[in-house]
PDB file of N, CA and C in Angstrom:
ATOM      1  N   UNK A 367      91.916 -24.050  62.574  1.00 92.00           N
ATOM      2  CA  UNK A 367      91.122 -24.384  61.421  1.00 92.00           C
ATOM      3  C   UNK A 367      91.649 -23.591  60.223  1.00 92.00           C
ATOM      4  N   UNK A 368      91.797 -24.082  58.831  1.00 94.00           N
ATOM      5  CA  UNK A 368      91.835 -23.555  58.059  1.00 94.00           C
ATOM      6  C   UNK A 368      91.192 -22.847  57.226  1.00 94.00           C
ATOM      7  N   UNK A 369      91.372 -21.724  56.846  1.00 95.00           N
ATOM      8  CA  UNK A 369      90.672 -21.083  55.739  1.00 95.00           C
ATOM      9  C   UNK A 369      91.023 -20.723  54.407  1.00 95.00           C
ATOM     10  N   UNK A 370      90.302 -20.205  53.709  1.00 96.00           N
ATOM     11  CA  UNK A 370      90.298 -19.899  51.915  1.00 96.00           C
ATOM     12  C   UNK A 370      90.217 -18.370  52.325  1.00 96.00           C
ATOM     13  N   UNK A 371      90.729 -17.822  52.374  1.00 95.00           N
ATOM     14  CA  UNK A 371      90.567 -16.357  52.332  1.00 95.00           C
ATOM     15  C   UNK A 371      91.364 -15.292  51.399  1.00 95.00           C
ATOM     16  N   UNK A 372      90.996 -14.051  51.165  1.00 95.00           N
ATOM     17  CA  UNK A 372      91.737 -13.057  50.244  1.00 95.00           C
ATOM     18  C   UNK A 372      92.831 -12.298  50.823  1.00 95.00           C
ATOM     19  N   UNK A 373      93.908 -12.091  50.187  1.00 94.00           N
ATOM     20  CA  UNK A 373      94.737 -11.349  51.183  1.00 94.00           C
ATOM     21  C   UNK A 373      95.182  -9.981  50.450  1.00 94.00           C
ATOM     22  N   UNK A 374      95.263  -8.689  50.568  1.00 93.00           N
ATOM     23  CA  UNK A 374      95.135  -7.808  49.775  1.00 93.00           C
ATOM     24  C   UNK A 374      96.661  -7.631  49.519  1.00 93.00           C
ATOM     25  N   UNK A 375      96.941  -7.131  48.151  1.00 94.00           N
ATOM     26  CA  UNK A 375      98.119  -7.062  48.159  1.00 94.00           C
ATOM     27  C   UNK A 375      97.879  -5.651  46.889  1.00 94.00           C
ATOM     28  N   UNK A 376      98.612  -5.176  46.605  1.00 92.00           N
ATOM     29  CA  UNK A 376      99.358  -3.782  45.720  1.00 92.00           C
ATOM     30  C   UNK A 376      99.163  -2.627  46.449  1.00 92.00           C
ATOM     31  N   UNK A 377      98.740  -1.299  45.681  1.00 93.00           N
ATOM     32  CA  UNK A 377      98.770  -0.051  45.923  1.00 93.00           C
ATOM     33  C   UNK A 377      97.979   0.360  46.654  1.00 93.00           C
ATOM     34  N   UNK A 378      97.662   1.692  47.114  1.00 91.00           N
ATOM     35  CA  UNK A 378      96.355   1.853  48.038  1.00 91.00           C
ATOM     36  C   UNK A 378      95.548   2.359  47.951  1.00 91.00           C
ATOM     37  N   UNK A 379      95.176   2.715  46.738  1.00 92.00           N
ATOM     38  CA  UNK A 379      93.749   2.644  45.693  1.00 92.00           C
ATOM     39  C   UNK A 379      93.455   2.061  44.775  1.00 92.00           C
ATOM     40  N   UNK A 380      94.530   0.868  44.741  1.00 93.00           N
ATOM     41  CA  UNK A 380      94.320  -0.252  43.836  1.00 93.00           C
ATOM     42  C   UNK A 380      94.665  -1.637  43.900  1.00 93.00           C
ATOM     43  N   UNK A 381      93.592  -2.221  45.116  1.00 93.00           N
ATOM     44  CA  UNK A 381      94.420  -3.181  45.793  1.00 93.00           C
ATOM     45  C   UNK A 381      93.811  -4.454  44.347  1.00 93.00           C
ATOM     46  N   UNK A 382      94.874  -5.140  44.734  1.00 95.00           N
ATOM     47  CA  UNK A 382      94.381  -6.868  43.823  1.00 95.00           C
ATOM     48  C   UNK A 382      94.287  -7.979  45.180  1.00 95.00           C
ATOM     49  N   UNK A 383      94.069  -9.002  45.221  1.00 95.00           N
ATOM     50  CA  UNK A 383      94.081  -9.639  45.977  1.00 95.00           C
ATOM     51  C   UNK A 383      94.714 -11.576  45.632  1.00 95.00           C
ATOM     52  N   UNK A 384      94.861 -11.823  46.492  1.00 95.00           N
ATOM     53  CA  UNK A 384      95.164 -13.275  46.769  1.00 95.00           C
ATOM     54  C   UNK A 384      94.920 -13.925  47.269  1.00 95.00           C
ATOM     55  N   UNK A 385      94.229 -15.592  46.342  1.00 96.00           N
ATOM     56  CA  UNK A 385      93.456 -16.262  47.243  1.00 96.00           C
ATOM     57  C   UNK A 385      94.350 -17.624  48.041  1.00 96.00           C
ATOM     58  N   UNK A 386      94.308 -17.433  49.325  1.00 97.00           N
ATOM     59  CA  UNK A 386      94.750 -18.119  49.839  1.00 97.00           C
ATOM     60  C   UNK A 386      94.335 -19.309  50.701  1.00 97.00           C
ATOM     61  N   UNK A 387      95.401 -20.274  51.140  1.00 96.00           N
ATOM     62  CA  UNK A 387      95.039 -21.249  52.328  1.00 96.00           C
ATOM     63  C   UNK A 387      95.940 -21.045  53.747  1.00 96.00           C
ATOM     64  N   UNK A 388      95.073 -20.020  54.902  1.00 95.00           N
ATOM     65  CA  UNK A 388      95.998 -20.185  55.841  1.00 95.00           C
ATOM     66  C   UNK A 388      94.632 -20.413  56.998  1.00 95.00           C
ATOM     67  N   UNK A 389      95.728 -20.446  58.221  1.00 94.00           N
ATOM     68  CA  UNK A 389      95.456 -20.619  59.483  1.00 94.00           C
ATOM     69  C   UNK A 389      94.419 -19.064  59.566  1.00 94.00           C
ATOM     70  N   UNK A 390      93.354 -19.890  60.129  1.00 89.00           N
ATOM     71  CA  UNK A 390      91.721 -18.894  60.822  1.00 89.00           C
ATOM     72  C   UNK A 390      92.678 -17.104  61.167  1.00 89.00           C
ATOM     73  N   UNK A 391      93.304 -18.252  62.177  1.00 89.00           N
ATOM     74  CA  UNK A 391      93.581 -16.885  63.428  1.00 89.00           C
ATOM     75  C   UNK A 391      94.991 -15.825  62.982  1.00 89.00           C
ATOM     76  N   UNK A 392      95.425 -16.401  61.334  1.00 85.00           N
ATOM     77  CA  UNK A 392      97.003 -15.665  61.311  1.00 85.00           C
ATOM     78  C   UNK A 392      96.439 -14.206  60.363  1.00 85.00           C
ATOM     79  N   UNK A 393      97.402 -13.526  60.322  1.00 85.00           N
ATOM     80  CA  UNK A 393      97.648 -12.030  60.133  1.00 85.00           C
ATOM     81  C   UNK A 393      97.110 -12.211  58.493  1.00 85.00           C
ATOM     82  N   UNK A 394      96.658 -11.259  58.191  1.00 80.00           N
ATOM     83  CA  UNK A 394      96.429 -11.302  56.624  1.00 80.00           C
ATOM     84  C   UNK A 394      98.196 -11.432  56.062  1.00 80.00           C
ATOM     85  N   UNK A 395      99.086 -10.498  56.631  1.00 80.00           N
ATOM     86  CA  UNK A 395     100.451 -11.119  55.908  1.00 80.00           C
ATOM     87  C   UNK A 395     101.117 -12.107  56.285  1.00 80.00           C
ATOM     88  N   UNK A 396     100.922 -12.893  57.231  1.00 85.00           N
ATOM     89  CA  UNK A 396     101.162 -13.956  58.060  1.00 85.00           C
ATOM     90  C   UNK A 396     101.891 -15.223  57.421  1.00 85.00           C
ATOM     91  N   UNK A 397     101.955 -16.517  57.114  1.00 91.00           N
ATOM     92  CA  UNK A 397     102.273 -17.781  57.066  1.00 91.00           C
ATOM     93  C   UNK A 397     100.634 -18.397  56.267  1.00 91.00           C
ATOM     94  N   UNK A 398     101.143 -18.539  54.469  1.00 93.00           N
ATOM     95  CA  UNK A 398     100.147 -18.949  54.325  1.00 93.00           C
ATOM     96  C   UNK A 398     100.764 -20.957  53.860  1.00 93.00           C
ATOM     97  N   UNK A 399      99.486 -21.522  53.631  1.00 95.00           N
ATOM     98  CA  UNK A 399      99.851 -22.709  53.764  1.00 95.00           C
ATOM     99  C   UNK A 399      99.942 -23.061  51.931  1.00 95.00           C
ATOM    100  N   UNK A 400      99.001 -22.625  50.887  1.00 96.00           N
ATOM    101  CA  UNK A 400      98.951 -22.682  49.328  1.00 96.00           C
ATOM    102  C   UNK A 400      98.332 -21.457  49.241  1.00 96.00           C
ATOM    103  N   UNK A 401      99.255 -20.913  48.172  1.00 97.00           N
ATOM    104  CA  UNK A 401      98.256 -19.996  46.938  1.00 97.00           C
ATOM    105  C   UNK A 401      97.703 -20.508  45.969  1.00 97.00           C
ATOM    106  N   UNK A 402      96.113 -20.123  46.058  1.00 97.00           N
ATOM    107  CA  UNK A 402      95.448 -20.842  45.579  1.00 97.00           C
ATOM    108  C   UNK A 402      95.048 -20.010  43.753  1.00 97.00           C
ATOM    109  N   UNK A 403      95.083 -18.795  43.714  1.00 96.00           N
ATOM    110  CA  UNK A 403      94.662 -17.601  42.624  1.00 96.00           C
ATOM    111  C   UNK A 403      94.793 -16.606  43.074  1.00 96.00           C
ATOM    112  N   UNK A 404      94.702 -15.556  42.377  1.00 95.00           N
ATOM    113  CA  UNK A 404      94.345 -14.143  42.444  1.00 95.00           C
ATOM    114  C   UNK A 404      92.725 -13.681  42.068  1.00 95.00           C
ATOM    115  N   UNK A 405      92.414 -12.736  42.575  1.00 95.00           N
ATOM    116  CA  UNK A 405      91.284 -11.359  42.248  1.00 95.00           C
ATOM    117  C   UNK A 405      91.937 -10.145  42.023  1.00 95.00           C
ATOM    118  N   UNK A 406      91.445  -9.893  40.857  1.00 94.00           N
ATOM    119  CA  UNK A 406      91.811  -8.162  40.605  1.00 94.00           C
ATOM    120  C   UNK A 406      90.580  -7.540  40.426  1.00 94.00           C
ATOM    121  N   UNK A 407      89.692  -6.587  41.013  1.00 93.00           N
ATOM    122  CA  UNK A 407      88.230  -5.815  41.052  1.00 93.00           C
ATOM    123  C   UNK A 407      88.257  -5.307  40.298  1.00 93.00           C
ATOM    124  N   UNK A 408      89.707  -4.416  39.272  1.00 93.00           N
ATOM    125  CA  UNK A 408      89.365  -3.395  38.430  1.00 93.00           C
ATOM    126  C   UNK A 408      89.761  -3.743  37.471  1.00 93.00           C
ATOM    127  N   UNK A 409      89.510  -4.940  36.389  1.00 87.00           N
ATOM    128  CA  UNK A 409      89.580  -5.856  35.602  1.00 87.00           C
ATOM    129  C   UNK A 409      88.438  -6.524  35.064  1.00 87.00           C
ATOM    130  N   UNK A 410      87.670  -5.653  33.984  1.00 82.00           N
ATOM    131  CA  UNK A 410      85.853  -5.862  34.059  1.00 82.00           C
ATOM    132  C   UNK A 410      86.110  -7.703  33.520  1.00 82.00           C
ATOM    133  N   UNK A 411      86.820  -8.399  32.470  1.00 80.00           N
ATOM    134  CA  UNK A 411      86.978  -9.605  32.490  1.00 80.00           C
ATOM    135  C   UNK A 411      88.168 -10.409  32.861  1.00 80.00           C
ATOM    136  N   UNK A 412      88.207 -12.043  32.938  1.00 81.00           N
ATOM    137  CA  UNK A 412      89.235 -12.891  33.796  1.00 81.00           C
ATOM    138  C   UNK A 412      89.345 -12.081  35.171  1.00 81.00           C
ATOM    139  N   UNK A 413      88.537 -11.820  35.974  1.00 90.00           N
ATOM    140  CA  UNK A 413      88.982 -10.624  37.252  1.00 90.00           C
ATOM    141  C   UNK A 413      89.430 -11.702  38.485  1.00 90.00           C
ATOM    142  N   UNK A 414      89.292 -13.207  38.613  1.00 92.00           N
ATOM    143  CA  UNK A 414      89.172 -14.172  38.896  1.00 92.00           C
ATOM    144  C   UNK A 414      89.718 -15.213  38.410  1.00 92.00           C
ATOM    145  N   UNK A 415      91.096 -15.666  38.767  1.00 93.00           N
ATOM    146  CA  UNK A 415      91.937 -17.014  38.374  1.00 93.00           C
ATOM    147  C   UNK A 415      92.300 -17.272  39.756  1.00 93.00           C
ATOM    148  N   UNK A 416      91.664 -19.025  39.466  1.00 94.00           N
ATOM    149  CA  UNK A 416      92.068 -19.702  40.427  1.00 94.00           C
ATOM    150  C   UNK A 416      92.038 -21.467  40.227  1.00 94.00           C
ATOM    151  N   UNK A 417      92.848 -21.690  40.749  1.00 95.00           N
ATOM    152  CA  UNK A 417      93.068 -23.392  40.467  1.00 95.00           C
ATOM    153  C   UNK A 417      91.870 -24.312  41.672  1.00 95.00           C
ATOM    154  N   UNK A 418      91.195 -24.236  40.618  1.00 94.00           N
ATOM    155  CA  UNK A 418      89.965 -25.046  40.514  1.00 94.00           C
ATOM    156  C   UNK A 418      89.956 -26.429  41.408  1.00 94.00           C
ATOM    157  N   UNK A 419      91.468 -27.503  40.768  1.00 96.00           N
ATOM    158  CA  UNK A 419      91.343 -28.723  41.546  1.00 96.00           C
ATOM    159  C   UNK A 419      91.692 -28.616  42.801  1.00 96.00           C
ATOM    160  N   UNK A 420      92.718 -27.460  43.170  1.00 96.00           N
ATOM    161  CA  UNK A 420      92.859 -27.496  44.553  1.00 96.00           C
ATOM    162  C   UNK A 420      92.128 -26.640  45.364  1.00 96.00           C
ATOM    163  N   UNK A 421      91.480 -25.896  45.182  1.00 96.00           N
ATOM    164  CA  UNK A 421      90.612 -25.121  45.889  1.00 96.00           C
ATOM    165  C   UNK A 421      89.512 -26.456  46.512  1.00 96.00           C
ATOM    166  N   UNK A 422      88.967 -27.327  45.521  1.00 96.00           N
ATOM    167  CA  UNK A 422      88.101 -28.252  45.729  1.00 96.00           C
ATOM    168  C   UNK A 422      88.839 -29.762  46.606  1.00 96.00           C
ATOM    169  N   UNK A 423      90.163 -29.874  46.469  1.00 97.00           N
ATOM    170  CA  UNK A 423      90.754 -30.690  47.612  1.00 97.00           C
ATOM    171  C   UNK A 423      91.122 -29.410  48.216  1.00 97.00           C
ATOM    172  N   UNK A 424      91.251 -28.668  48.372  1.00 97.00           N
ATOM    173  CA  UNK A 424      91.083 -27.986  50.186  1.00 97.00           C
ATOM    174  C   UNK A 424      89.849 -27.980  50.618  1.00 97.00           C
ATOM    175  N   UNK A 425      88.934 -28.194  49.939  1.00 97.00           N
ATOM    176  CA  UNK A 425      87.282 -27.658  50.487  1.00 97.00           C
ATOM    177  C   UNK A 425      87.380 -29.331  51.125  1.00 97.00           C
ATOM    178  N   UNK A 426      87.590 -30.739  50.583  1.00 97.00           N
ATOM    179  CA  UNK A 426      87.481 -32.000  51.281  1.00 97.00           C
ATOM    180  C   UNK A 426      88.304 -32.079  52.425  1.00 97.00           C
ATOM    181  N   UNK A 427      89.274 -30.892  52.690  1.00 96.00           N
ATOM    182  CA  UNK A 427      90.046 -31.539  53.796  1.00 96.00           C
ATOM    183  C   UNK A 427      89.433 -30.903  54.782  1.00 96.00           C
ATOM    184  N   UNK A 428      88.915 -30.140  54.805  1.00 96.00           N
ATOM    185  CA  UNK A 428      87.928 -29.219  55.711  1.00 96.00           C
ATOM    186  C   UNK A 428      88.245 -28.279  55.653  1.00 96.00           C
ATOM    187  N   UNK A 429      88.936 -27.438  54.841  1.00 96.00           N
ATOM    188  CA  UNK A 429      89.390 -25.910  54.894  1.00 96.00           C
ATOM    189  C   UNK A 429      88.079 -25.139  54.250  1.00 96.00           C
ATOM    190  N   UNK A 430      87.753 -23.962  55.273  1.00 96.00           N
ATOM    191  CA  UNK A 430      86.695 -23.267  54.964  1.00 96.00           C
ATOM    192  C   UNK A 430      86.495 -22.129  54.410  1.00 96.00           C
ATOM    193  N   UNK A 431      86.008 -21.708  53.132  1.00 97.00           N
ATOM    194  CA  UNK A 431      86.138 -20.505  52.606  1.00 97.00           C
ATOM    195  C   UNK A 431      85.239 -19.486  53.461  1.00 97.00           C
ATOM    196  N   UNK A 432      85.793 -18.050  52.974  1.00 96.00           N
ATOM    197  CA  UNK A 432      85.134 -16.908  53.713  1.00 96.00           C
ATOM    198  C   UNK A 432      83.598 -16.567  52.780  1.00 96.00           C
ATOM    199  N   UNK A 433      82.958 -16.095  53.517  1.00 96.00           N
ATOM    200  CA  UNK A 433      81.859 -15.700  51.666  1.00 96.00           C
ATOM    201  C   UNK A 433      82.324 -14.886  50.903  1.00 96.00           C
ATOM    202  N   UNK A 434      83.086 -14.095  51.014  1.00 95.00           N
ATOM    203  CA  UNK A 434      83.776 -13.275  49.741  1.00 95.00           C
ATOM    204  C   UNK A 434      84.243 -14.484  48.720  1.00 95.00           C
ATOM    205  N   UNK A 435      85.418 -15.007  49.297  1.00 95.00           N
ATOM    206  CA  UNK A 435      85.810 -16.085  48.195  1.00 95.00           C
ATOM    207  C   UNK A 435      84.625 -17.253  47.684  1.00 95.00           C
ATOM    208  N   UNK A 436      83.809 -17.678  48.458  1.00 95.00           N
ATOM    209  CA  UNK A 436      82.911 -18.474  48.081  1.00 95.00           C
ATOM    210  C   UNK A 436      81.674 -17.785  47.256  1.00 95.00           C
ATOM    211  N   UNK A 437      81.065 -16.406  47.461  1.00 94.00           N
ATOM    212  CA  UNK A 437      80.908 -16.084  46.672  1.00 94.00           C
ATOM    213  C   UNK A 437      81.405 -15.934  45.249  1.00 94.00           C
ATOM    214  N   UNK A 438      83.038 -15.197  45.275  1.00 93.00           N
ATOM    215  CA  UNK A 438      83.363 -15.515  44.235  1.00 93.00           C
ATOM    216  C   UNK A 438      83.469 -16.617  43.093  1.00 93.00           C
ATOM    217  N   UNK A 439      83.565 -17.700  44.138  1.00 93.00           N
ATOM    218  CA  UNK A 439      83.859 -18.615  42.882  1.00 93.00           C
ATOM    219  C   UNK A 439      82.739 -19.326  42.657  1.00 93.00           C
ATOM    220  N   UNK A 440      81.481 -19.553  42.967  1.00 93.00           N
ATOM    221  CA  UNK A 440      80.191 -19.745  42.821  1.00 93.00           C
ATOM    222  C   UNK A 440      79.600 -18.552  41.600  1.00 93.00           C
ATOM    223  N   UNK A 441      80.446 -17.351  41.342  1.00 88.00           N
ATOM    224  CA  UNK A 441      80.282 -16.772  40.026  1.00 88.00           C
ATOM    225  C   UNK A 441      81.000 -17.276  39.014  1.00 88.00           C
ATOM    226  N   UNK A 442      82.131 -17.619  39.272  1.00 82.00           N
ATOM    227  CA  UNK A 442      82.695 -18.413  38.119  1.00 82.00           C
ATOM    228  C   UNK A 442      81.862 -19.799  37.878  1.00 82.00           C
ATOM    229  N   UNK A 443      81.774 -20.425  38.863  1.00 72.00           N
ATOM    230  CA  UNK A 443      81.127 -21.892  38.114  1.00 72.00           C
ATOM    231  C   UNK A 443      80.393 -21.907  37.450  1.00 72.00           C
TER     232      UNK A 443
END
């Protein structure tokens, strides 16, 4: 099954993240299938870019977001 999930990426008290489309069961550095945006936490505005139309055709094909990301972007809308 697919998922929408974050994958952490930079320094190690300052991670940013990446929102992705991979496989449930693969490694956070693993084989992803689309990058979908980024999150950066320590960025009080834009902390959140992400492509909107495809996030929403991955959500129809059945790919399932985590609640972090679905939270997130339920703050943007």
């Amino acid at each position: 099954m697919l998922r929408i999930k974050l994958v952490p990426t930079g320094k190690r008290n300052f991670k940013q993240y990446r929102i992705v489309v991979q496989e449930d069961r693969e490694k956070l550095t693993g084989n992803i299938v689309e990058h979908l945006g980024s999150f950066n936490p320590h960025v009080p505005t834009e902390n959140l870019i992400i492509d909107k139309i495809s996030y929403e055709s991955w959500i129809k094909k059945g790919a399932q977001p985590t609640k972090t990301v679905k939270s997130l972007v339920n703050k943007v809308k």
